[in-house]
Coordinates of C-alpha atoms in Angstrom, one line a residue:
X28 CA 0.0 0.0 0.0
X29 CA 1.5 3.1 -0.9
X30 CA 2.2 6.5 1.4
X31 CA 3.5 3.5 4.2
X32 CA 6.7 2.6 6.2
X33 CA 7.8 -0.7 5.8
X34 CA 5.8 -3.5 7.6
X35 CA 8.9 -4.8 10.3
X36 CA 8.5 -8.1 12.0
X37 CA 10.8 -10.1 15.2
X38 CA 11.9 -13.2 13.1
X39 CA 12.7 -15.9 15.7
X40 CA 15.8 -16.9 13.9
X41 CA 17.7 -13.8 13.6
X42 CA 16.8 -12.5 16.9
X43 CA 15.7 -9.1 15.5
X44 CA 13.2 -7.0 14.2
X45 CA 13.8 -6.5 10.8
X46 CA 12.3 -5.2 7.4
X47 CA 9.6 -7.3 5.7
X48 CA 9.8 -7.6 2.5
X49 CA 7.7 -11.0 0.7
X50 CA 9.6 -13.7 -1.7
X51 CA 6.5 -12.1 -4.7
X52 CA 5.6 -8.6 -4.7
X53 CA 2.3 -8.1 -3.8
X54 CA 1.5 -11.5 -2.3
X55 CA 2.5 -13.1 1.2
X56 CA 2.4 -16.6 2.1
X57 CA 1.8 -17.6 6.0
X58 CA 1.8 -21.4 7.4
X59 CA 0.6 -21.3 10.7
X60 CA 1.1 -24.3 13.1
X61 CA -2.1 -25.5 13.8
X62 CA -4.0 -27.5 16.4
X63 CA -3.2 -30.9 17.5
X64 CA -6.8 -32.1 17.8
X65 CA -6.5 -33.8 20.9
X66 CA -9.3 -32.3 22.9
X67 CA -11.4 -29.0 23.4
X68 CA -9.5 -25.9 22.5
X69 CA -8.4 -23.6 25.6
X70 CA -7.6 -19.6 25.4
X71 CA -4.3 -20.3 25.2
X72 CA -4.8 -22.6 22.2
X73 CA -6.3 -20.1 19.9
X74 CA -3.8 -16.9 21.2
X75 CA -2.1 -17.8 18.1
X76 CA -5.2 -17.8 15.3
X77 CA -6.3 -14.8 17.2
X78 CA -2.6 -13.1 17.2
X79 CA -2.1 -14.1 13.2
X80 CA -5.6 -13.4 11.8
X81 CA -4.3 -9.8 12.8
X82 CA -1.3 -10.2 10.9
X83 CA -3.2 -11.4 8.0
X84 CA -5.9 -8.4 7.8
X85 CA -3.3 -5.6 7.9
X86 CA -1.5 -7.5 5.4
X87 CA -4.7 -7.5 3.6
X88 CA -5.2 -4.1 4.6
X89 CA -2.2 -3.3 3.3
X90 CA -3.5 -4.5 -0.3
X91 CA -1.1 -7.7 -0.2
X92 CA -3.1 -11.1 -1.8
X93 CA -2.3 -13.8 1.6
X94 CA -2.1 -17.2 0.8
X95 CA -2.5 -18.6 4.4
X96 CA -2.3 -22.2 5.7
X97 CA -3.2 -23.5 9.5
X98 CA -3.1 -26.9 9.1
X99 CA -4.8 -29.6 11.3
X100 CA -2.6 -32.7 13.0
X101 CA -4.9 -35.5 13.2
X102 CA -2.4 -38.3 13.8
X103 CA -0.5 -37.8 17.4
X104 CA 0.2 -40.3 20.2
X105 CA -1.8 -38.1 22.3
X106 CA -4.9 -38.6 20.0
X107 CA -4.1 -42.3 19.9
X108 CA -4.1 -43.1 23.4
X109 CA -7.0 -40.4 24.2
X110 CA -8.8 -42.0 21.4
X111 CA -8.3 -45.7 22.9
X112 CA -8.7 -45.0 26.5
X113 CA -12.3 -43.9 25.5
X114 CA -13.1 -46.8 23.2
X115 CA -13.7 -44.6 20.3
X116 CA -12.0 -44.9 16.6
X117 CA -9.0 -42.2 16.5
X118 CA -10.5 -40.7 13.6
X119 CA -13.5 -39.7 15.0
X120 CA -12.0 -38.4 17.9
X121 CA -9.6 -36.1 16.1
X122 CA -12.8 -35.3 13.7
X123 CA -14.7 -34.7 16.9
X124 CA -12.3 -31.6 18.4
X125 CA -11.3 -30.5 15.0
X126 CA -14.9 -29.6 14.3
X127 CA -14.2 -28.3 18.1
X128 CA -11.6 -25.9 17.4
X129 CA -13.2 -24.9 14.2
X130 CA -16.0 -23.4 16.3
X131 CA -13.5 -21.5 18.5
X132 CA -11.8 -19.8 15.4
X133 CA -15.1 -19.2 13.7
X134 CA -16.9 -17.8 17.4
X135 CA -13.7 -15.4 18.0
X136 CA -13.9 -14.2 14.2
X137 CA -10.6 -15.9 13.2
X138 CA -10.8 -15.8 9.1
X139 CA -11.0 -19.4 7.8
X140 CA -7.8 -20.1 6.1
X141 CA -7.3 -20.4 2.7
X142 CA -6.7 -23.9 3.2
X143 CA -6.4 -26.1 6.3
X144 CA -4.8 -29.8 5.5
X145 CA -5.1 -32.5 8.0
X146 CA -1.9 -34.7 8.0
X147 CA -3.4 -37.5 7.3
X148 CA -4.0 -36.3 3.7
X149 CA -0.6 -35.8 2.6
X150 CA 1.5 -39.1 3.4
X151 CA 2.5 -39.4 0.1
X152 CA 4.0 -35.9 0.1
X153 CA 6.0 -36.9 3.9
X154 CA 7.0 -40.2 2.1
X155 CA 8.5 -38.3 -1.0
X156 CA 9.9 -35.9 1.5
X157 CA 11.3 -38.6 3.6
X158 CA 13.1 -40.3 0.2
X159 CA 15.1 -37.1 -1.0
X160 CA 16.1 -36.6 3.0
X161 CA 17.5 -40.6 2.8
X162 CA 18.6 -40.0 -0.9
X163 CA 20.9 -37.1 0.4
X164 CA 22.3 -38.5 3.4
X165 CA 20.5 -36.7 6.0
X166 CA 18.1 -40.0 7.0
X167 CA 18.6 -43.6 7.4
X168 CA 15.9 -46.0 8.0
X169 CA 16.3 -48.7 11.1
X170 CA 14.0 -51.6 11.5
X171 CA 11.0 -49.8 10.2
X172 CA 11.4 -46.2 11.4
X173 CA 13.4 -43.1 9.8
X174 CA 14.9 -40.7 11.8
X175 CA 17.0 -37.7 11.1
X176 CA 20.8 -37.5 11.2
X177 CA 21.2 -34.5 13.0
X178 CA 25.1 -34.4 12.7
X179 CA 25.1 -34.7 9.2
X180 CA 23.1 -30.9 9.1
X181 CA 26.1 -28.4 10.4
X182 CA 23.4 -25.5 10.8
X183 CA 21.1 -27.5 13.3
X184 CA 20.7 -25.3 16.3
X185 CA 20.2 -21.5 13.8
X186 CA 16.4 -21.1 15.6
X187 CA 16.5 -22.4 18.7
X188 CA 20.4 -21.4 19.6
X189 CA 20.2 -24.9 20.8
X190 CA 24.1 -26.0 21.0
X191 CA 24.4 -29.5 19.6
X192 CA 25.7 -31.0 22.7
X193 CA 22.7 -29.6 24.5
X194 CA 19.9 -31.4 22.2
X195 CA 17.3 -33.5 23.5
X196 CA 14.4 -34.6 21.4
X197 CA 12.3 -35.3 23.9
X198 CA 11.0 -38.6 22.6
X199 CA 12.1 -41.1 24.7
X200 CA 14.6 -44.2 24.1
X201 CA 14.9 -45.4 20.4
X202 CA 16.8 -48.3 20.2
X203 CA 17.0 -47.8 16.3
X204 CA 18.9 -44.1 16.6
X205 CA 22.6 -43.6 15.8
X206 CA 23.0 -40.6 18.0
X207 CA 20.0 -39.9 20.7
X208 CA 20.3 -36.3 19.1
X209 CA 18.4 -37.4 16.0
X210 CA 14.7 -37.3 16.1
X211 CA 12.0 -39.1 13.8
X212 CA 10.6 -38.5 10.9
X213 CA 8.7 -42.4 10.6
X214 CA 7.5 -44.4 13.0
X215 CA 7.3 -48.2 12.1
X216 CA 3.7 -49.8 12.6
X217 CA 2.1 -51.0 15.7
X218 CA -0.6 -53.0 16.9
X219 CA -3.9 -51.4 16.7
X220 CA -2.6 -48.5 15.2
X221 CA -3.2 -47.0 12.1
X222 CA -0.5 -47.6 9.2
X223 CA 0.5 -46.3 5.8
X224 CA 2.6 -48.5 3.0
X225 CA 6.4 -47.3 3.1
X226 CA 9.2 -48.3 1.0
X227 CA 10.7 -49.2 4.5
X228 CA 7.9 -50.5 5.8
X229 CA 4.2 -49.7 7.4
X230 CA 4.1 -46.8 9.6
X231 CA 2.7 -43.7 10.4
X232 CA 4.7 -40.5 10.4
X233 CA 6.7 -38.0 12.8
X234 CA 5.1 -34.9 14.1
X235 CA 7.8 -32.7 12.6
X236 CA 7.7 -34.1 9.3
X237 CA 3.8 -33.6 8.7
X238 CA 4.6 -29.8 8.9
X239 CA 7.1 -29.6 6.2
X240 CA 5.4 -31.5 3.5
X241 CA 2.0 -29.5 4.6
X242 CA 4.1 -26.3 4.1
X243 CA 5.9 -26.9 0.7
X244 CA 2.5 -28.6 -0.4
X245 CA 0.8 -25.7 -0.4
X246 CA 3.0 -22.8 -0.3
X247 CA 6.5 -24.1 -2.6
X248 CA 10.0 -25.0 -1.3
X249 CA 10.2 -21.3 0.0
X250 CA 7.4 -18.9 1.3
X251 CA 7.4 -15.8 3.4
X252 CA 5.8 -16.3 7.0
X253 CA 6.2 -19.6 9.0
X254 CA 4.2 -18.6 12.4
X255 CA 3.5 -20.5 15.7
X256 CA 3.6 -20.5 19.3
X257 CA 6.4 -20.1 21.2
X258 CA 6.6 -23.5 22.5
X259 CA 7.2 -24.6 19.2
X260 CA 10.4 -22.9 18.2
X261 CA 12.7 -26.4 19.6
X262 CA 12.0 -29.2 19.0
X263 CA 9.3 -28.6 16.2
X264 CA 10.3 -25.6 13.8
X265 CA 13.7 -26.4 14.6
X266 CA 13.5 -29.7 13.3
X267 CA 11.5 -28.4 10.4
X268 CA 14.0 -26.1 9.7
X269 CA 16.6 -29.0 9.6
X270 CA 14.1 -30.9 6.8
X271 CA 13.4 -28.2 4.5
X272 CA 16.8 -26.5 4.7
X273 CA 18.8 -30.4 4.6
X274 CA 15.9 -31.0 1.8
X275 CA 17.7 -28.2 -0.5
X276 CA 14.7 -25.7 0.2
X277 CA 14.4 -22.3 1.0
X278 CA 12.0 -23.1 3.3
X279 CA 11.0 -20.1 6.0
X280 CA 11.8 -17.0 5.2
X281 CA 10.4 -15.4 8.4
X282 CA 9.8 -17.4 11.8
X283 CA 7.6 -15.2 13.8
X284 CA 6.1 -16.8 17.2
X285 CA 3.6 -15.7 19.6
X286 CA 3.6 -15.8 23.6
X287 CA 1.8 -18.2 25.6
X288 CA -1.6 -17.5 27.7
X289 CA 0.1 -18.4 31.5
X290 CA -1.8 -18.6 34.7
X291 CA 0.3 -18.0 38.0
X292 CA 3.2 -17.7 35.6
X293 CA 2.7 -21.1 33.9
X294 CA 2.2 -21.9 30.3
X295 CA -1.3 -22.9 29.8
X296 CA -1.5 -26.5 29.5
X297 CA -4.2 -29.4 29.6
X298 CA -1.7 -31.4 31.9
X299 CA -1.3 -28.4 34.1
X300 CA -4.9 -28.7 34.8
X301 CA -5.6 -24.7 34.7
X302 CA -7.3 -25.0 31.4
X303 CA -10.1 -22.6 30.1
X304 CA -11.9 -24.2 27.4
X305 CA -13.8 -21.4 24.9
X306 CA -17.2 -23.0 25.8
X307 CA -16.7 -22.3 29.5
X308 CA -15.3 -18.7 28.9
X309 CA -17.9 -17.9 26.3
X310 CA -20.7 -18.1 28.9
X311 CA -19.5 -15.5 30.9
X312 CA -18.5 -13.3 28.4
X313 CA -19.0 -12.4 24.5
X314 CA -17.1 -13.8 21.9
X315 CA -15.9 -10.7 20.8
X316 CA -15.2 -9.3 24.4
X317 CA -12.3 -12.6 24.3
X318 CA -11.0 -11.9 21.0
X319 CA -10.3 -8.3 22.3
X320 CA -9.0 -9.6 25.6
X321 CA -6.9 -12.2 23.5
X322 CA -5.4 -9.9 20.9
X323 CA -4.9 -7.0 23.4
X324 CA -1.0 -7.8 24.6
X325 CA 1.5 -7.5 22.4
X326 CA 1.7 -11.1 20.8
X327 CA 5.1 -11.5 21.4
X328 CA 4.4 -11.3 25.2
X329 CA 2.5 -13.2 27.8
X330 CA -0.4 -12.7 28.8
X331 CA -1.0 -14.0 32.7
X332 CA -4.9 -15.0 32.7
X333 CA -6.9 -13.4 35.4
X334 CA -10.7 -12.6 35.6
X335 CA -10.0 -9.3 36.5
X336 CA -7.8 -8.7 33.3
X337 CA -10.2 -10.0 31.2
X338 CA -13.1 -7.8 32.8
X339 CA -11.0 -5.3 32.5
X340 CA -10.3 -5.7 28.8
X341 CA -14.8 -6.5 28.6
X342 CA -14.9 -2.9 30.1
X343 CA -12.5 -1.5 27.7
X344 CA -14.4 -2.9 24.7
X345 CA -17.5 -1.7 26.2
X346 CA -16.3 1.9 26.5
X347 CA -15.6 1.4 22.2
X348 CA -18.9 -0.1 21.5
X349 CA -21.0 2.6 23.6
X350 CA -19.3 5.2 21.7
X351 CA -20.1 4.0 18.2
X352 CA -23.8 3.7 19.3
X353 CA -23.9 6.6 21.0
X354 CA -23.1 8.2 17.6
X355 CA -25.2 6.2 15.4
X356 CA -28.1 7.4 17.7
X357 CA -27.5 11.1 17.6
X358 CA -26.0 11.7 14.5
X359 CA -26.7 8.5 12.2
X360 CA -25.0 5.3 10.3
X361 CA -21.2 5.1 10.8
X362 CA -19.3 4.4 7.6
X363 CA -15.8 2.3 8.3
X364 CA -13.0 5.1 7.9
X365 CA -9.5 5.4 7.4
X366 CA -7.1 4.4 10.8
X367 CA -4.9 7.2 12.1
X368 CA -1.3 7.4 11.1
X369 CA -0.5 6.7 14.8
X370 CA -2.2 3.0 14.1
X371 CA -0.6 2.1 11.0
X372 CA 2.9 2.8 12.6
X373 CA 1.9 0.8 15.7
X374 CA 1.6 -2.0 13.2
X375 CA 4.0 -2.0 11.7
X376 CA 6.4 -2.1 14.2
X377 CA 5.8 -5.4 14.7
X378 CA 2.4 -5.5 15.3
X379 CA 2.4 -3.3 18.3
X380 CA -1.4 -3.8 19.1
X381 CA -0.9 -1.8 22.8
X382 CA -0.1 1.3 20.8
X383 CA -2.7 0.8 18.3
X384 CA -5.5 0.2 20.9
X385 CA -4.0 3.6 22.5
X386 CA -5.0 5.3 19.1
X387 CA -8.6 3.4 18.8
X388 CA -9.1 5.1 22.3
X389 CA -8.0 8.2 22.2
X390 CA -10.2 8.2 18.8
X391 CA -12.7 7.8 21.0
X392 CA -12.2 10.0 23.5
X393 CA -12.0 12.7 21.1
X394 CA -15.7 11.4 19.4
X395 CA -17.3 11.5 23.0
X396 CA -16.3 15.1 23.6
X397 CA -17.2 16.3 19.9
X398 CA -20.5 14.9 20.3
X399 CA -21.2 16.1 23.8
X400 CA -20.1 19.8 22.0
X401 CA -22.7 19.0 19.6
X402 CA -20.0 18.6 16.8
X403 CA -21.3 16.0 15.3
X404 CA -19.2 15.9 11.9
X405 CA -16.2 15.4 14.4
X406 CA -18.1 12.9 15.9
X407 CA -18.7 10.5 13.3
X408 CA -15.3 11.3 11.5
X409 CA -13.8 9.7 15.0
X410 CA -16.5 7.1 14.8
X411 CA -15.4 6.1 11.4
X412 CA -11.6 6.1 12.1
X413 CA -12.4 3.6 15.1
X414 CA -14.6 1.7 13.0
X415 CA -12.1 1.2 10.7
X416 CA -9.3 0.6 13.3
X417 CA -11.0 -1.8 15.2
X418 CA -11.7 -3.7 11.6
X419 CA -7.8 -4.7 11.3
X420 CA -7.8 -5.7 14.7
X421 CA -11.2 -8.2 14.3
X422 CA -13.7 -6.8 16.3
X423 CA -15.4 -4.0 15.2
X424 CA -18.5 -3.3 17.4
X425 CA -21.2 -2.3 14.4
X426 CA -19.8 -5.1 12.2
X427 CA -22.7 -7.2 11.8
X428 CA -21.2 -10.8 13.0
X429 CA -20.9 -9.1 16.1
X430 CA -24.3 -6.9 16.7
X431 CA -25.5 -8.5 19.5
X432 CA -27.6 -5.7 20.5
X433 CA -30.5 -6.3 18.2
X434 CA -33.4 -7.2 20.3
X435 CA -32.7 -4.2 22.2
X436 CA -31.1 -1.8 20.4
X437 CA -34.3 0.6 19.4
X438 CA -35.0 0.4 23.6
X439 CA -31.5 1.3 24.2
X440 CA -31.3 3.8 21.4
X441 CA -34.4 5.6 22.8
X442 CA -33.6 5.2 26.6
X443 CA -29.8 7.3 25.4
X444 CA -31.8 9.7 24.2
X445 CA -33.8 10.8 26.9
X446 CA -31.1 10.2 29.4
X447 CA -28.9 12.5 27.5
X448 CA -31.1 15.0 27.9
X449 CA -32.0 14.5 31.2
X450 CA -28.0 14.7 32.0
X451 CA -28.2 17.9 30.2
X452 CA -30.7 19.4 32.4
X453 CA -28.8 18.1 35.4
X454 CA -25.3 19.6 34.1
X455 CA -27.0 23.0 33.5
X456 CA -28.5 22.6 37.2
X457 CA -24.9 21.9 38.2
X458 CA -23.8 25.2 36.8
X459 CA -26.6 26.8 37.4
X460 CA -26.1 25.7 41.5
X461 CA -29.5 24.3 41.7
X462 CA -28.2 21.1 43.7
X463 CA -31.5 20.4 44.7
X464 CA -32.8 19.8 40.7
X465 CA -29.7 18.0 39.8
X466 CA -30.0 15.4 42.7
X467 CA -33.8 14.9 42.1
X468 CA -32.5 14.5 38.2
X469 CA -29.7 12.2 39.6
X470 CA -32.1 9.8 41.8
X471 CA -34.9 9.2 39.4
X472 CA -32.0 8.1 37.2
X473 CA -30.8 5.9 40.0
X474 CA -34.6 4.7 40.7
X475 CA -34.4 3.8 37.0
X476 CA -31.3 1.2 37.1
X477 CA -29.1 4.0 35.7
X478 CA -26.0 4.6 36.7
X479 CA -24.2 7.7 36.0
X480 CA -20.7 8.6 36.2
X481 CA -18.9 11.8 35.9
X482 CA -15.5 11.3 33.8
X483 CA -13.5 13.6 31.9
X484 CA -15.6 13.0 28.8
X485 CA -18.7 14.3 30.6
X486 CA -21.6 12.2 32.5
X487 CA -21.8 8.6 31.3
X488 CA -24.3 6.3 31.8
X489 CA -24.9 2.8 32.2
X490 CA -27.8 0.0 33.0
X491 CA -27.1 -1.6 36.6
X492 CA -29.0 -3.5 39.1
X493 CA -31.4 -2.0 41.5
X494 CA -32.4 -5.1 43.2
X495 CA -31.5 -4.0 46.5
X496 CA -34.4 -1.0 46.0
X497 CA -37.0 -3.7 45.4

């Protein structure tokens, strides 16, 4: 888009923020890690579809064409033995919470991908990947499994910073590997579990190989954006790295990675047991109140979990949404603008959402006093720009996925209207220094379930509970 600054971005692997500029002019292509459909998707799962989607609309924004891949692992030990200790087929469990965290994207207004491949449907492509890796000397088959000769890569280690002495895979004893450093890209068949036809045997394949052959699938042997969460960067993109790269690919241009959700400092984890699951958070709060909470930090940071973060982020929303109906009342439909030049910056440094929501706020700030001055162009010119702002970031109060208000909007409409003018007689008491009108003003208001606050943008008001007058 022209009249910008370029779009810089933190890339995992050179440690550094650092210009972006795309492999094709004009287009961008993203693989996003996706879900290991295992069970029902937390808050912390879907940080990452919530963080990226971002990246993907001000791309978008930004008039690039994205090509953008989340794909779906459907084959896992941890769906296998989930699958068997509830005497259910694996594929209908990993059908079960894919459909599951399908919901959860599509309930927080994640775009759909442009394509989302399950593992399971591209064996052939691990298997061809598997054969040039073996062709080349960086694999060796041993009694039915593959794995990856880590030694035999000299740049192992460029991601992570891992030092090769230091590398553990993680995966246990494998009686089959050269050096315990190496880690697999086949495992050989077992009983009861599902199998594929191998040159070297049945099997089923490696977690970090399902990835790469997803990614150059879909996307070529080199593309812009490889994205994920921060627990991925060892031993997953590292090892993917290692394939691609040992391959004779491109591979990654950019590795961008996004903090975790934590709760009393801890990663978010189904085995830590402090998991939020959508369903459960999306009955206490809207779907778009989470996505704002979500995408709020910076997504390079944590973000500790706490209910009074997130009502404090449900408040912050709030305050946007009022404003934008506030307007709509009093001065009519608000058009989607242009953002500020203070937002598009904020972006593109790396995506600084904090900044940018500082802009979306101080937009409407400005909006609330112009229309309490009766300025109503300046008004809905704020109303537009915040509009449009809160459209990059996914949650736009007036777009209509998210109008919840429509059973009661016309009441709400009409009871803004008279309480507006009721606070106007009260401030005009108030100046006035008839105390005695503008607390009779202020208690029928209270009698009414209305309560009003005094703030630097003028009286505001809002419904609360008068059950303790009844």
């Amino acid at each position: 888009m022209t009249g910008h600054a370029p779009l810089r971005l933190y890339d995992t692997r050179v440690g550094a923020v650092r210009d972006f500029v795309p492999l094709r002019p004009g287009s961008v292509s993203i693989y996003l890690c996706g879900a290991t459909v295992q069970g029902l998707p937390h808050i912390g799962h879907v940080r990452s579809g919530v963080a990226f989607d971002v990246l993907r609309r001000w791309l978008s924004a930004r008039a690039y064409d994205v090509l953008f891949v989340r794909n779906v692992t459907d084959i896992d030990d941890k769906i296998l033995n989930k699958a068997a200790d509830a005497g259910r087929p694996w594929w209908e469990w990993a059908a079960t919470y894919e459909r599951a965290f399908d919901e959860a994207y599509d309930a927080l207004g994640v775009l759909p991908p442009s394509v989302s491949p399950r593992a399971t449907g591209h064996i052939t492509q691990m298997i061809e990947l598997i054969e040039r890796l073996i062709d080349t000397g960086h694999a060796y088959a041993s009694a039915g499994d593959v794995y990856f000769d880590v030694l035999s890569y000299p740049e192992y280690g460029q991601l992570s910073g891992h030092k090769i002495d230091d590398v553990h895979q993680g995966e246990g004893v494998a009686t089959g590997k050269r050096d315990p450093r190496d880690f697999t890209l086949w495992k050989g068949a077992k009983p009861g579990e599902p199998s594929w036809p191998t040159p070297w045997g049945p099997g089923r394949p490696g977690w970090h190989t399902e990835c790469v052959a997803m990614c150059e699938a879909y996307l070529g042997p080199e593309f812009d954006i490889h994205a994920g969460g921060m627990d991925l960067v060892f031993p997953h993109h590292e090892n993917e790295i290692a394939q691609g790269r040992a391959a004779g690919d491109g591979f990654a241009r950019y590795w961008l990675h996004n903090g975790w959700v934590t709760m009393g400092g801890e990663k978010m984890s189904k085995s830590l047991g402090n998991v939020l699951s959508i369903p459960a958070v999306l009955q206490r709060v809207r779907a778009v109140e989470l996505r704002y909470y979500l995408g709020s930090a910076h997504y390079r940071s944590m973000l500790e979990y706490s209910e009074t973060a997130l009502a404090d982020a449900v408040k912050a929303y709030c305050g946007i949404e009022d404003f934008l109906h506030r307007v709509r009342v009093r001065v009519g439909e608000v058009p989607v603008g242009t953002w500020t030049p203070g937002f598009a910056a904020a972006l593109d440094d790396d995506l600084s959402v904090p900044i940018a929501l500082a802009e979306v706020h101080s937009a409407r700030a400005n909006g609330n006093r112009a229309l309490d001055a009766g300025d109503h162009e300046g008004a809905l010119s704020a109303a537009a720009s915040v509009r449009a702002m809160m459209s990059i970031l996914g949650c736009d109060p007036l777009n209509e996925r998210w109008e919840t208000r429509d059973e009661t909007s016309a009441a709400l409409n009409a009871v803004d209207v008279l309480v507006t003018a009721e606070l106007q007689r009260r401030e005009t008491a108030r100046t006035e220094k008839n105390w005695a009108l503008a607390d009779e003003i202020r208690d029928r208001l209270k009698r009414a379930g209305l309560e009003i606050t005094d703030t630097s943008d003028g009286p505001q008001w809002t419904l609360t509970s008068n059950d303790e007058e009844q």
